[in-house]
Tab-separated table of C-alpha atoms in Angstrom:
chain	number	residue	atom	x	y	z
A	1	UNK	CA	119.960	116.846	83.684
A	2	UNK	CA	117.526	119.654	82.222
A	3	UNK	CA	117.805	117.990	78.922
A	4	UNK	CA	117.171	114.894	79.876
A	5	UNK	CA	114.077	115.701	81.912
A	6	UNK	CA	112.563	117.441	78.425
A	7	UNK	CA	113.053	114.196	76.259
A	8	UNK	CA	110.497	111.806	75.594
A	9	UNK	CA	110.894	108.033	74.394
A	10	UNK	CA	108.819	105.918	72.634
A	11	UNK	CA	109.799	102.420	72.789
A	12	UNK	CA	108.305	100.330	69.713
A	13	UNK	CA	107.448	101.809	66.090
A	14	UNK	CA	104.179	99.596	65.680
A	15	UNK	CA	100.869	101.183	65.141
A	16	UNK	CA	100.350	102.397	68.537
A	17	UNK	CA	103.805	103.649	68.951
A	18	UNK	CA	103.931	105.622	65.938
A	19	UNK	CA	100.437	107.069	66.670
A	20	UNK	CA	101.867	108.116	70.260
A	21	UNK	CA	104.635	109.428	68.837
A	22	UNK	CA	102.707	112.043	66.067
A	23	UNK	CA	100.514	113.121	68.637
A	24	UNK	CA	103.543	113.940	70.764
A	25	UNK	CA	105.008	115.610	67.715
A	26	UNK	CA	102.183	117.564	66.836
A	27	UNK	CA	101.803	119.053	70.801
A	28	UNK	CA	105.239	120.112	70.356
A	29	UNK	CA	105.201	121.728	66.988
A	30	UNK	CA	101.507	123.180	67.976
A	31	UNK	CA	102.760	124.464	71.405
A	32	UNK	CA	106.293	125.355	70.445
A	33	UNK	CA	107.794	123.032	73.372
A	34	UNK	CA	111.347	122.476	74.131
A	35	UNK	CA	111.091	118.706	74.367
A	36	UNK	CA	112.966	116.504	72.845
A	37	UNK	CA	111.198	113.390	70.694
A	38	UNK	CA	113.150	109.975	69.857
A	39	UNK	CA	111.209	106.926	68.799
A	40	UNK	CA	113.347	103.354	69.712
A	41	UNK	CA	112.861	100.390	67.473
A	42	UNK	CA	114.416	97.090	67.592
A	43	UNK	CA	113.635	96.105	64.063
A	44	UNK	CA	115.062	97.617	60.968
A	45	UNK	CA	111.733	98.842	59.935
A	46	UNK	CA	108.279	100.721	61.370
A	47	UNK	CA	104.802	99.055	61.384
A	48	UNK	CA	104.952	96.349	63.830
A	49	UNK	CA	102.233	93.690	62.883
A	50	UNK	CA	101.095	95.713	59.779
A	51	UNK	CA	102.936	94.361	57.164
A	52	UNK	CA	102.340	94.670	53.521
A	53	UNK	CA	104.129	92.021	50.879
A	54	UNK	CA	104.529	93.103	47.072
A	55	UNK	CA	103.998	89.463	45.778
A	56	UNK	CA	104.148	89.688	42.014
A	57	UNK	CA	102.888	93.067	41.622
A	58	UNK	CA	99.869	92.467	44.604
A	59	UNK	CA	100.228	94.206	47.827
A	60	UNK	CA	98.836	91.861	50.080
A	61	UNK	CA	98.488	92.091	54.284
A	62	UNK	CA	100.390	89.605	56.045
A	63	UNK	CA	99.611	90.871	59.718
A	64	UNK	CA	96.660	92.782	60.236
A	65	UNK	CA	94.531	92.606	57.417
A	66	UNK	CA	92.223	95.721	57.465
A	67	UNK	CA	90.712	98.577	59.042
A	68	UNK	CA	87.486	98.121	60.548
A	69	UNK	CA	85.448	101.370	59.348
A	70	UNK	CA	82.609	100.770	62.271
A	71	UNK	CA	85.131	102.545	64.676
A	72	UNK	CA	86.169	105.932	63.616
A	73	UNK	CA	89.609	106.188	65.037
A	74	UNK	CA	91.154	104.865	62.039
A	75	UNK	CA	89.612	106.576	59.492
A	76	UNK	CA	89.812	109.871	61.586
A	77	UNK	CA	93.693	109.326	61.488
A	78	UNK	CA	93.783	108.485	57.507
A	79	UNK	CA	91.714	111.470	56.598
A	80	UNK	CA	94.174	113.799	58.735
A	81	UNK	CA	97.030	112.351	57.055
A	82	UNK	CA	95.398	113.015	53.670
A	83	UNK	CA	95.413	109.403	52.583
A	84	UNK	CA	91.650	108.739	51.991
A	85	UNK	CA	92.011	108.784	48.247
A	86	UNK	CA	94.312	106.055	48.271
A	87	UNK	CA	91.713	103.899	50.295
A	88	UNK	CA	89.931	100.676	48.861
A	89	UNK	CA	86.640	99.640	50.227
A	90	UNK	CA	85.762	95.837	50.825
A	91	UNK	CA	83.129	94.098	49.188
A	92	UNK	CA	80.971	91.285	50.598
A	93	UNK	CA	79.103	91.440	53.939
A	94	UNK	CA	80.629	88.460	55.654
A	95	UNK	CA	82.441	84.596	55.399
A	96	UNK	CA	80.331	81.919	55.265
A	97	UNK	CA	80.769	79.167	58.011
A	98	UNK	CA	82.098	75.827	57.606
A	99	UNK	CA	80.107	73.550	59.799
A	100	UNK	CA	78.413	70.021	59.316
A	101	UNK	CA	81.137	69.253	56.348
A	102	UNK	CA	79.650	72.197	54.166
A	103	UNK	CA	79.623	75.888	53.989
A	104	UNK	CA	76.357	77.885	54.888
A	105	UNK	CA	75.929	81.477	53.992
A	106	UNK	CA	73.811	83.686	56.144
A	107	UNK	CA	71.502	85.258	54.224
A	108	UNK	CA	70.499	88.170	56.558
A	109	UNK	CA	71.473	91.425	58.052
A	110	UNK	CA	74.087	89.994	60.870
A	111	UNK	CA	76.660	91.625	63.250
A	112	UNK	CA	79.399	88.878	63.527
A	113	UNK	CA	77.031	86.384	63.057
A	114	UNK	CA	74.056	87.858	65.206
A	115	UNK	CA	70.920	88.272	63.317
A	116	UNK	CA	69.821	91.989	63.512
A	117	UNK	CA	66.331	91.087	62.943
A	118	UNK	CA	65.152	88.176	65.333
A	119	UNK	CA	62.727	86.843	62.714
A	120	UNK	CA	65.572	85.971	60.254
A	121	UNK	CA	66.350	83.245	63.092
A	122	UNK	CA	64.163	80.966	61.170
A	123	UNK	CA	66.051	80.783	57.938
A	124	UNK	CA	69.098	79.546	59.391
A	125	UNK	CA	69.911	75.803	58.644
A	126	UNK	CA	72.585	75.280	61.273
A	127	UNK	CA	70.323	75.539	64.471
A	128	UNK	CA	67.626	73.144	65.714
A	129	UNK	CA	64.488	74.344	66.714
A	130	UNK	CA	64.867	74.591	70.007
A	131	UNK	CA	68.124	76.364	69.161
A	132	UNK	CA	66.285	79.062	67.449
A	133	UNK	CA	64.012	79.105	70.275
A	134	UNK	CA	66.563	80.256	72.827
A	135	UNK	CA	67.936	82.960	70.499
A	136	UNK	CA	64.602	84.606	71.487
A	137	UNK	CA	65.867	85.062	75.108
A	138	UNK	CA	67.552	88.006	74.029
A	139	UNK	CA	64.269	89.998	73.533
A	140	UNK	CA	62.703	88.845	76.750
A	141	UNK	CA	65.471	88.992	79.454
A	142	UNK	CA	66.325	92.260	80.821
A	143	UNK	CA	70.208	93.831	80.511
A	144	UNK	CA	72.211	92.167	82.888
A	145	UNK	CA	74.042	94.611	85.627
A	146	UNK	CA	77.736	93.378	85.795
A	147	UNK	CA	79.736	94.267	88.627
A	148	UNK	CA	82.618	92.209	87.887
A	149	UNK	CA	83.598	90.681	84.504
A	150	UNK	CA	81.732	87.929	82.837
A	151	UNK	CA	82.796	85.267	80.359
A	152	UNK	CA	82.059	86.123	76.879
A	153	UNK	CA	80.230	82.862	76.275
A	154	UNK	CA	78.568	83.062	79.372
A	155	UNK	CA	76.937	86.281	78.239
A	156	UNK	CA	76.219	85.355	74.998
A	157	UNK	CA	74.423	81.843	75.587
A	158	UNK	CA	72.404	83.534	78.350
A	159	UNK	CA	71.160	86.148	75.794
A	160	UNK	CA	70.989	83.891	72.246
A	161	UNK	CA	71.078	80.491	73.359
A	162	UNK	CA	74.032	77.684	73.255
A	163	UNK	CA	73.642	76.530	69.791
A	164	UNK	CA	73.696	80.246	68.453
A	165	UNK	CA	76.654	80.961	69.994
A	166	UNK	CA	78.657	77.715	69.448
A	167	UNK	CA	77.515	77.327	66.120
A	168	UNK	CA	77.477	80.848	64.479
A	169	UNK	CA	78.648	83.272	66.858
A	170	UNK	CA	81.957	81.691	68.280
A	171	UNK	CA	83.690	81.087	64.808
A	172	UNK	CA	83.313	85.193	63.752
A	173	UNK	CA	84.525	86.296	67.573
A	174	UNK	CA	87.289	83.553	67.732
A	175	UNK	CA	88.465	84.688	64.047
A	176	UNK	CA	88.898	88.721	65.087
A	177	UNK	CA	90.303	88.168	68.861
A	178	UNK	CA	91.742	84.572	68.457
A	179	UNK	CA	90.789	83.849	71.931
A	180	UNK	CA	88.404	81.191	73.747
A	181	UNK	CA	85.217	82.489	74.667
A	182	UNK	CA	85.042	80.632	77.869
A	183	UNK	CA	88.133	82.680	79.170
A	184	UNK	CA	87.303	86.052	77.262
A	185	UNK	CA	85.640	88.760	79.550
A	186	UNK	CA	82.905	90.805	77.691
A	187	UNK	CA	84.131	94.022	79.638
A	188	UNK	CA	87.604	93.423	79.373
A	189	UNK	CA	87.281	92.823	75.367
A	190	UNK	CA	85.324	96.335	74.840
A	191	UNK	CA	83.102	94.171	72.429
A	192	UNK	CA	80.482	96.820	71.310
A	193	UNK	CA	77.174	93.973	71.718
A	194	UNK	CA	77.793	94.839	75.772
A	195	UNK	CA	77.164	97.869	75.478
A	196	UNK	CA	74.177	98.062	73.192
A	197	UNK	CA	72.947	95.473	75.561
A	198	UNK	CA	73.131	97.456	78.729
A	199	UNK	CA	71.975	100.797	77.055
A	200	UNK	CA	69.022	98.997	75.028
A	201	UNK	CA	67.969	96.218	77.016
A	202	UNK	CA	69.025	93.885	74.721
A	203	UNK	CA	71.430	92.841	71.880
A	204	UNK	CA	68.852	92.884	68.953
A	205	UNK	CA	67.320	96.463	69.771
A	206	UNK	CA	70.629	98.004	70.131
A	207	UNK	CA	71.583	96.460	66.521
A	208	UNK	CA	68.333	97.695	65.129
A	209	UNK	CA	69.096	101.250	66.453
A	210	UNK	CA	72.830	101.114	65.014
A	211	UNK	CA	72.339	99.552	61.104
A	212	UNK	CA	75.933	101.099	60.473
A	213	UNK	CA	77.010	98.226	62.564
A	214	UNK	CA	75.824	95.314	60.160
A	215	UNK	CA	78.311	93.378	58.604
A	216	UNK	CA	78.078	94.685	54.911
A	217	UNK	CA	80.263	96.057	52.081
A	218	UNK	CA	82.605	98.392	53.048
A	219	UNK	CA	82.947	97.435	56.476
A	220	UNK	CA	86.685	97.244	56.088
A	221	UNK	CA	89.419	99.456	54.045
A	222	UNK	CA	92.844	98.998	52.800
A	223	UNK	CA	95.130	100.980	50.900
A	224	UNK	CA	96.186	100.618	47.273
A	225	UNK	CA	99.474	99.480	48.392
A	226	UNK	CA	98.640	97.868	51.463
A	227	UNK	CA	98.109	98.887	55.133
A	228	UNK	CA	101.882	99.680	54.950
A	229	UNK	CA	100.649	102.865	53.713
A	230	UNK	CA	99.408	104.353	56.864
A	231	UNK	CA	102.582	103.115	58.964
A	232	UNK	CA	105.006	104.256	56.272
A	233	UNK	CA	103.251	107.643	55.852
A	234	UNK	CA	103.576	108.118	59.948
A	235	UNK	CA	107.043	106.623	60.035
A	236	UNK	CA	108.317	109.185	57.195
A	237	UNK	CA	106.928	112.279	59.117
A	238	UNK	CA	108.914	111.002	62.066
A	239	UNK	CA	111.640	110.155	60.277
A	240	UNK	CA	114.434	112.532	62.354
A	241	UNK	CA	113.129	110.835	65.414
A	242	UNK	CA	113.150	106.937	65.021
A	243	UNK	CA	116.437	105.206	65.512
A	244	UNK	CA	116.027	101.554	63.929
A	245	UNK	CA	117.988	98.723	65.536
A	246	UNK	CA	117.813	100.142	68.995
A	247	UNK	CA	116.564	97.318	71.619
A	248	UNK	CA	115.676	98.697	74.750
A	249	UNK	CA	116.939	96.127	77.528
A	250	UNK	CA	116.165	97.423	80.403
A	251	UNK	CA	114.644	100.671	82.165
A	252	UNK	CA	115.989	101.861	85.365
A	253	UNK	CA	115.176	104.919	87.638
A	254	UNK	CA	117.427	107.799	87.475
A	255	UNK	CA	117.752	110.567	89.761
A	256	UNK	CA	115.078	113.557	89.499
A	257	UNK	CA	112.259	111.668	87.990
A	258	UNK	CA	114.297	110.480	85.027
A	259	UNK	CA	114.487	106.953	83.445
A	260	UNK	CA	118.266	105.196	82.131
A	261	UNK	CA	117.168	102.797	79.074
A	262	UNK	CA	119.940	100.370	78.307
A	263	UNK	CA	119.918	100.075	74.611
A	264	UNK	CA	121.849	97.195	72.914
A	265	UNK	CA	123.650	96.567	76.156
A	266	UNK	CA	126.158	99.065	74.926
A	267	UNK	CA	124.492	102.323	75.323
A	268	UNK	CA	122.312	104.243	77.847
A	269	UNK	CA	120.017	107.191	77.716
A	270	UNK	CA	117.970	109.102	79.964
A	271	UNK	CA	114.440	110.449	79.556
A	272	UNK	CA	111.785	112.464	81.413
A	273	UNK	CA	109.249	110.207	79.987
A	274	UNK	CA	108.679	107.191	78.064
A	275	UNK	CA	106.145	105.082	76.047
A	276	UNK	CA	106.501	101.197	75.860
A	277	UNK	CA	104.432	100.408	72.876
A	278	UNK	CA	106.018	96.947	72.560
A	279	UNK	CA	104.080	93.380	73.082
A	280	UNK	CA	102.871	92.906	76.843
A	281	UNK	CA	105.285	89.862	77.203
A	282	UNK	CA	107.929	92.291	77.104
A	283	UNK	CA	106.960	94.230	80.215
A	284	UNK	CA	108.273	92.269	82.940
A	285	UNK	CA	111.910	92.082	81.153
A	286	UNK	CA	112.096	95.991	81.199
A	287	UNK	CA	110.522	97.033	84.488
A	288	UNK	CA	112.568	94.780	87.014
A	289	UNK	CA	112.840	97.156	89.851
A	290	UNK	CA	109.718	96.824	91.652
A	291	UNK	CA	108.536	93.144	92.444
A	292	UNK	CA	105.259	94.233	92.910
A	293	UNK	CA	104.855	94.283	89.351
A	294	UNK	CA	105.905	91.347	88.020
A	295	UNK	CA	103.055	89.370	89.128
A	296	UNK	CA	100.690	91.567	87.332
A	297	UNK	CA	102.670	91.910	84.235
A	298	UNK	CA	102.186	87.877	84.248
A	299	UNK	CA	99.074	87.830	84.248
A	300	UNK	CA	98.461	89.501	80.569
A	301	UNK	CA	98.452	86.320	78.283
A	302	UNK	CA	98.757	86.340	74.421
A	303	UNK	CA	98.420	83.738	71.761
A	304	UNK	CA	100.208	83.458	68.799
A	305	UNK	CA	99.077	83.564	64.981
A	306	UNK	CA	99.732	83.078	61.620
A	307	UNK	CA	98.623	83.388	58.323
A	308	UNK	CA	99.429	82.019	54.904
A	309	UNK	CA	98.858	83.269	51.510
A	310	UNK	CA	98.145	80.897	48.590
A	311	UNK	CA	97.997	81.202	45.097
A	312	UNK	CA	95.978	78.829	43.043
A	313	UNK	CA	94.415	78.502	39.432
A	314	UNK	CA	90.648	79.092	39.477
A	315	UNK	CA	90.345	75.725	38.055
A	316	UNK	CA	91.941	74.178	41.236
A	317	UNK	CA	89.139	75.602	43.794
A	318	UNK	CA	86.105	73.326	43.439
A	319	UNK	CA	84.248	75.022	46.236
A	320	UNK	CA	83.967	78.820	46.288
A	321	UNK	CA	81.915	80.654	49.432
A	322	UNK	CA	79.100	82.852	48.740
A	323	UNK	CA	80.621	85.778	50.788
A	324	UNK	CA	84.475	86.556	50.734
A	325	UNK	CA	85.757	83.919	52.856
A	326	UNK	CA	85.182	81.244	55.395
A	327	UNK	CA	85.012	81.044	59.292
A	328	UNK	CA	85.343	77.597	61.427
A	329	UNK	CA	83.934	76.986	64.495
A	330	UNK	CA	86.182	75.644	67.356
A	331	UNK	CA	84.681	72.183	67.358
A	332	UNK	CA	85.639	71.650	63.739
A	333	UNK	CA	89.073	70.313	64.542
A	334	UNK	CA	90.521	72.337	61.891
A	335	UNK	CA	93.820	74.702	62.052
A	336	UNK	CA	91.975	76.977	60.155
A	337	UNK	CA	90.154	79.871	61.933
A	338	UNK	CA	89.604	82.290	58.866
A	339	UNK	CA	89.864	82.001	54.979
A	340	UNK	CA	89.719	84.831	52.784
A	341	UNK	CA	89.265	85.155	49.038
A	342	UNK	CA	91.291	88.348	48.527
A	343	UNK	CA	89.821	88.589	45.263
A	344	UNK	CA	86.252	88.741	46.459
A	345	UNK	CA	87.149	90.827	49.303
A	346	UNK	CA	89.081	93.482	47.528
A	347	UNK	CA	88.010	95.343	44.270
A	348	UNK	CA	91.676	95.764	43.173
A	349	UNK	CA	92.451	92.103	42.882
A	350	UNK	CA	89.328	90.929	41.318
A	351	UNK	CA	91.226	91.631	37.733
A	352	UNK	CA	93.806	88.658	38.724
A	353	UNK	CA	93.821	85.198	36.567
A	354	UNK	CA	94.404	83.482	40.067
A	355	UNK	CA	92.584	82.998	42.952
A	356	UNK	CA	94.513	84.505	46.362
A	357	UNK	CA	93.476	82.913	49.241
A	358	UNK	CA	94.765	83.775	52.722
A	359	UNK	CA	94.572	81.512	55.495
A	360	UNK	CA	94.697	82.467	59.268
A	361	UNK	CA	95.495	80.201	61.847
A	362	UNK	CA	96.214	79.959	65.933
A	363	UNK	CA	93.688	80.696	68.702
A	364	UNK	CA	94.029	80.523	72.421
A	365	UNK	CA	94.875	76.705	72.843
A	366	UNK	CA	95.514	76.385	68.802
A	367	UNK	CA	98.558	77.921	68.596
A	368	UNK	CA	100.776	74.866	68.419
A	369	UNK	CA	101.017	74.939	64.811
A	370	UNK	CA	102.653	78.535	64.957
A	371	UNK	CA	105.891	76.657	66.020
A	372	UNK	CA	106.264	74.103	63.346
A	373	UNK	CA	108.227	74.236	60.325
A	374	UNK	CA	107.286	76.524	57.154
A	375	UNK	CA	106.741	73.000	55.384
A	376	UNK	CA	104.740	71.293	58.363
A	377	UNK	CA	102.289	74.311	58.223
A	378	UNK	CA	101.771	74.274	54.663
A	379	UNK	CA	100.716	70.550	54.621
A	380	UNK	CA	98.469	71.095	57.441
A	381	UNK	CA	96.624	73.989	56.033
A	382	UNK	CA	96.114	72.272	52.584
A	383	UNK	CA	94.892	69.205	54.325
A	384	UNK	CA	92.264	71.549	55.917
A	385	UNK	CA	91.421	73.204	52.657
A	386	UNK	CA	91.030	69.944	50.836
A	387	UNK	CA	88.184	69.411	53.432
A	388	UNK	CA	86.704	72.886	53.372
A	389	UNK	CA	87.065	73.720	49.537
A	390	UNK	CA	87.521	70.624	48.367
A	391	UNK	CA	91.372	71.831	46.841
A	392	UNK	CA	93.860	68.693	46.043
A	393	UNK	CA	96.291	70.601	43.687
A	394	UNK	CA	99.315	72.198	45.167
A	395	UNK	CA	99.573	75.736	45.186
A	396	UNK	CA	101.431	78.147	42.573
A	397	UNK	CA	102.917	79.424	45.667
A	398	UNK	CA	102.481	80.049	49.113
A	399	UNK	CA	103.907	82.545	51.695
A	400	UNK	CA	103.994	82.133	55.621
A	401	UNK	CA	104.150	84.583	58.361
A	402	UNK	CA	103.902	83.839	61.788
A	403	UNK	CA	103.008	86.370	64.710
A	404	UNK	CA	104.391	85.262	68.165
A	405	UNK	CA	102.590	86.500	71.108
A	406	UNK	CA	100.384	88.798	69.076
A	407	UNK	CA	97.086	88.919	70.587
A	408	UNK	CA	95.989	89.639	74.251
A	409	UNK	CA	93.616	87.682	75.576
A	410	UNK	CA	90.778	89.856	77.222
A	411	UNK	CA	90.545	87.470	80.225
A	412	UNK	CA	87.782	88.062	82.618
A	413	UNK	CA	90.469	89.172	85.229
A	414	UNK	CA	92.189	91.522	82.638
A	415	UNK	CA	90.160	94.723	83.312
A	416	UNK	CA	90.945	94.306	87.093
A	417	UNK	CA	94.680	93.690	86.731
A	418	UNK	CA	95.199	96.183	84.096
A	419	UNK	CA	93.705	98.709	86.828
A	420	UNK	CA	96.146	97.546	89.146
A	421	UNK	CA	99.140	97.843	86.918
A	422	UNK	CA	98.076	101.164	86.184
A	423	UNK	CA	98.058	102.025	90.017
A	424	UNK	CA	101.511	100.646	90.354
A	425	UNK	CA	102.625	102.491	87.613
A	426	UNK	CA	101.801	105.646	88.619
A	427	UNK	CA	102.822	105.110	92.127
A	428	UNK	CA	106.336	103.536	91.378
A	429	UNK	CA	107.042	104.507	87.527
A	430	UNK	CA	105.638	107.899	87.086
A	431	UNK	CA	106.012	109.373	83.756
A	432	UNK	CA	105.920	105.723	81.994
A	433	UNK	CA	103.203	104.698	79.869
A	434	UNK	CA	102.376	101.139	78.578
A	435	UNK	CA	100.557	100.786	75.419
A	436	UNK	CA	101.219	97.374	74.129
A	437	UNK	CA	99.587	95.830	71.326
A	438	UNK	CA	95.605	95.703	71.696
A	439	UNK	CA	95.693	96.256	75.398
A	440	UNK	CA	92.359	98.499	75.037
A	441	UNK	CA	90.788	96.513	72.270
A	442	UNK	CA	92.317	94.426	69.564
A	443	UNK	CA	92.354	96.127	66.004
A	444	UNK	CA	94.022	99.046	64.462
A	445	UNK	CA	91.504	101.812	65.212
A	446	UNK	CA	91.377	100.545	68.787
A	447	UNK	CA	95.465	100.720	68.927
A	448	UNK	CA	95.031	104.314	67.002
A	449	UNK	CA	92.523	105.601	70.018
A	450	UNK	CA	95.071	104.402	72.622
A	451	UNK	CA	97.652	105.873	70.769
A	452	UNK	CA	96.080	109.353	70.597
A	453	UNK	CA	95.089	109.169	74.447
A	454	UNK	CA	98.868	108.383	75.814
A	455	UNK	CA	100.514	110.984	73.551
A	456	UNK	CA	98.263	113.597	74.900
A	457	UNK	CA	98.821	112.109	78.657
A	458	UNK	CA	102.716	112.223	78.086
A	459	UNK	CA	102.767	115.825	77.092
A	460	UNK	CA	100.558	116.915	79.696
A	461	UNK	CA	102.865	115.026	82.138
A	462	UNK	CA	106.419	116.270	80.770
A	463	UNK	CA	104.888	119.921	80.709
A	464	UNK	CA	104.086	119.630	84.744
A	465	UNK	CA	107.296	117.779	85.238
A	466	UNK	CA	109.393	120.861	83.706
A	467	UNK	CA	107.153	123.413	84.695
A	468	UNK	CA	105.558	125.060	81.320
A	469	UNK	CA	102.158	126.778	81.700
A	470	UNK	CA	99.524	125.511	79.148
A	471	UNK	CA	99.474	129.212	78.215
A	472	UNK	CA	102.976	129.301	76.870
A	473	UNK	CA	103.034	131.240	73.556
A	474	UNK	CA	104.804	130.566	70.440
A	475	UNK	CA	107.695	132.444	69.459
């Protein structure tokens, strides 16, 4: 029993689980703590939704696309691991918008389509005169004090006008969050423009004080061998602790503040603390002993997404965007949410003889396509590419990847529901921490930030449980 009370388990070896385990391992080694770390991964590889494919010598990310450099946690971990020399920085400041059956580039500084300089709005051809005037409300209205969360669409429309949001801002936000802005909470999403508005009184003033947030070259990074370089490096460091093919089926309470994990319905292991770093849809299947938690877990909604990688001859693509790709508004009646010309975005691919185009699809209310066959997905996406880019010839090849229940939907109730979940976990499951995909913001940096925090909290908890003083000296 004493040994099991000193055992820490991390369930799931995606980027959040790996980061959590890495922080735990570092603390154990730095303080010479008598704890045993184990990582249980249901699959046969680490990385979760970070998935790099080697296709004809090109490393292509078919899950998470890149690390956003505007958030510090991702690059901080990269540098800590000594991987900064392997980084590749993006080129091109942003994607074009497909609207009114043509591509539109925003030829001025923006943040996710929002103009940094208000006067630049007069250059925009996607808005009527009244739509342009409405966008100036952001400079006039005071910052809005929000007690309860507010739909992102309502927040944005109040400050930028309906046309600006629906024609320009929505496609950039939907591309990132795979969500419906009418349901998404501005506070729950942890979107930075909310904090800028609160601090500076308007979004435009906040952006003017933070030019580093602008859409520009270098906003995104990957590695020469794709994003899997990051998770493979972490997995290599954690190799003695990772067990693959170990699916946790149930978490039960044991004696003396321990937990019993049922693995593959064949074996059991007792632990003193654990982190559940799996998709949020799995929580209610794992933690079943307290009825009060199930209704709360069911409030965490997700959407499924997918991507299709196409290779075309350059002559087969009549219309190319000025930016590194295309985003589409919801009202376009297209399955496509985002198109990225990998040859334009990543310098390492510019020498390729063919055009590599990565198409993302699926967002809340539009993820039906993910359930179709590969042939049906390919046909549907090619039909959209014909409309958007004028492509009529078949690709040289295509690779399809689906991600079921991949993206949490940051609804207006999520912040309140997460607070309730945290309180109930502390009440009924002390020592159990949830760190599912994107619960504290979507993106690799946000997942790393969550892993950093949870790792520290878990070590602090299990030290207290085992009466180990913080001043413990190394031997």
